[in-house]
PDB file of C-alpha atoms in Angstrom:
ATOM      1  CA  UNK A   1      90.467 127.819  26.460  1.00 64.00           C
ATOM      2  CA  UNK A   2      89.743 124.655  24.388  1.00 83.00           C
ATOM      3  CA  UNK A   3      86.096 124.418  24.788  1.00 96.00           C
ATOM      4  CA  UNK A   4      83.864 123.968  22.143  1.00 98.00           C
ATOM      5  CA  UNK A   5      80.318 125.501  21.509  1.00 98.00           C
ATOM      6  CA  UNK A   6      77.759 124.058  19.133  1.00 98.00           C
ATOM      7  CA  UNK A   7      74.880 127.213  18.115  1.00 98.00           C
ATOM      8  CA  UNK A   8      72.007 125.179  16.548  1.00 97.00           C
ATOM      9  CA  UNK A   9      69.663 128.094  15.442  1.00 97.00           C
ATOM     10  CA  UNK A  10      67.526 128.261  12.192  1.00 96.00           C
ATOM     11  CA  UNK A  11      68.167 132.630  12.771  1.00 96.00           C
ATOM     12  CA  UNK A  12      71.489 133.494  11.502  1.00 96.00           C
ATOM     13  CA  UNK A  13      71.587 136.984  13.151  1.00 97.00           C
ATOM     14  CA  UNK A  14      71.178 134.982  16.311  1.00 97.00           C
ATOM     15  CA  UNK A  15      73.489 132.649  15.814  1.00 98.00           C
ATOM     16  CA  UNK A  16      76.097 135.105  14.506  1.00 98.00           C
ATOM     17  CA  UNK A  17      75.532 137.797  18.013  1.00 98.00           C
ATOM     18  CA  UNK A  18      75.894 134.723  20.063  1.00 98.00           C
ATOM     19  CA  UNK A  19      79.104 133.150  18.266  1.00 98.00           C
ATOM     20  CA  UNK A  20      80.754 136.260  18.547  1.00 98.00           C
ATOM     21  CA  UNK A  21      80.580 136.837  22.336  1.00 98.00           C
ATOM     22  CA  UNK A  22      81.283 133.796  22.999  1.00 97.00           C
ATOM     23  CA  UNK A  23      84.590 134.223  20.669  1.00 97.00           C
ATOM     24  CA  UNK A  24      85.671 137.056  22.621  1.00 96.00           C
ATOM     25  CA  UNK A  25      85.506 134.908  25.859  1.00 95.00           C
ATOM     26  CA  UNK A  26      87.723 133.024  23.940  1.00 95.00           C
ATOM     27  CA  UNK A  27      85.097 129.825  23.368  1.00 97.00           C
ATOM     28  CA  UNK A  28      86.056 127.668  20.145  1.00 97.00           C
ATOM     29  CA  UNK A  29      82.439 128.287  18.254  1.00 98.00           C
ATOM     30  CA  UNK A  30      80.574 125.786  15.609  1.00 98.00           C
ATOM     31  CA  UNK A  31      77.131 126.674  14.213  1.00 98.00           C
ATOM     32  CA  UNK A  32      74.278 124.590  12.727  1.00 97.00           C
ATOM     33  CA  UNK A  33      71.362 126.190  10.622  1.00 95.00           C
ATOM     34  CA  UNK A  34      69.144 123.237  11.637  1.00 95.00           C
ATOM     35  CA  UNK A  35      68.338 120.654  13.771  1.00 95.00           C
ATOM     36  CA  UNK A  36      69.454 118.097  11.080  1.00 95.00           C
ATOM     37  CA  UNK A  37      72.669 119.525  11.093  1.00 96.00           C
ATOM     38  CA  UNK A  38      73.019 119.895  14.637  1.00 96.00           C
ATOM     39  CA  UNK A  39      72.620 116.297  15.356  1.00 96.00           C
ATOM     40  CA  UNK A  40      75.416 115.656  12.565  1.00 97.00           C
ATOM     41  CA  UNK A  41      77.404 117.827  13.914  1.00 97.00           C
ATOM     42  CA  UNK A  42      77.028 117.057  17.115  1.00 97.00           C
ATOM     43  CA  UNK A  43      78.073 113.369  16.721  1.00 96.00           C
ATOM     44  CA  UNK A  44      81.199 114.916  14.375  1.00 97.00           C
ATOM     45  CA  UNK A  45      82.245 117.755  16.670  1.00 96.00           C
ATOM     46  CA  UNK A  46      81.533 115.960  20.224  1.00 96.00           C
ATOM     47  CA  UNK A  47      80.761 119.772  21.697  1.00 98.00           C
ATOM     48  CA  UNK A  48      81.228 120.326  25.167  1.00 97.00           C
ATOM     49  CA  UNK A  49      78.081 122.542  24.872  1.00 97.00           C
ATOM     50  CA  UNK A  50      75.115 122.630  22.645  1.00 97.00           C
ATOM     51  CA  UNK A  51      73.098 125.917  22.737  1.00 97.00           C
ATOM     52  CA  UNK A  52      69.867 124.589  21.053  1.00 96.00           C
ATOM     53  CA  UNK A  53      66.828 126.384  19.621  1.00 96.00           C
ATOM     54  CA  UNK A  54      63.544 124.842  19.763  1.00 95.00           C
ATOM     55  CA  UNK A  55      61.637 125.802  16.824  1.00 94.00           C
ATOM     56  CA  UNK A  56      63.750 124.969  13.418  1.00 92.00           C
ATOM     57  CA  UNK A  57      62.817 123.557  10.211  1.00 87.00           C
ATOM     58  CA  UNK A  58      63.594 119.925   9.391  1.00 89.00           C
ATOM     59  CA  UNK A  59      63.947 119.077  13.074  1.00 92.00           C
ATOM     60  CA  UNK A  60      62.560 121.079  15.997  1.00 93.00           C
ATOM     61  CA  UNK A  61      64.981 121.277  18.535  1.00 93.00           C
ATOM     62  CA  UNK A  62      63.261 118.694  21.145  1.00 95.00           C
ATOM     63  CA  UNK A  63      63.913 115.663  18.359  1.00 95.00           C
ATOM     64  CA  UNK A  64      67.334 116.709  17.871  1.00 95.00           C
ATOM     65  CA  UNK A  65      67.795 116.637  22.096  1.00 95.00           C
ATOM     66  CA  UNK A  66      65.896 113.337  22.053  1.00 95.00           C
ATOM     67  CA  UNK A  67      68.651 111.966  18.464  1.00 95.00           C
ATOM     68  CA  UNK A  68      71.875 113.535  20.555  1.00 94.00           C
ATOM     69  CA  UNK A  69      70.823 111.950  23.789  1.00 92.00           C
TER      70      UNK A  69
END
């Protein structure tokens, strides 16, 4: 499976338990600390997914939605 997941989550324990399910269902997995670098990425990676947390430092996760879109 070719499909790409983008994690944007300030909580790297989060992001980590999520990534690694979604390894094992064979997902290709890319992870962002921040909303900053989730909208970078984002535009870089062209995810077919973004699993997006709302409350982050630099950007809360409603801005990034708002930059992606």
């Amino acid at each position: 499976m070719d499909r790409k997941i983008l994690i944007v989550d300030d909580e790297k324990n989060i992001a980590d338990i999520i990534a690694f399910n979604l390894k094992k269902e064979g997902y290709q997995v890319i992870k962002a600390g921040d909303g900053e670098e989730g909208v970078r990425m984002t535009m870089e990676e062209n995810p077919d997914l973004i699993l997006l947390d709302i409350m982050m430092p630099k950007i809360d996760g409603i801005t990034a939605m708002s930059a992606i879109r």
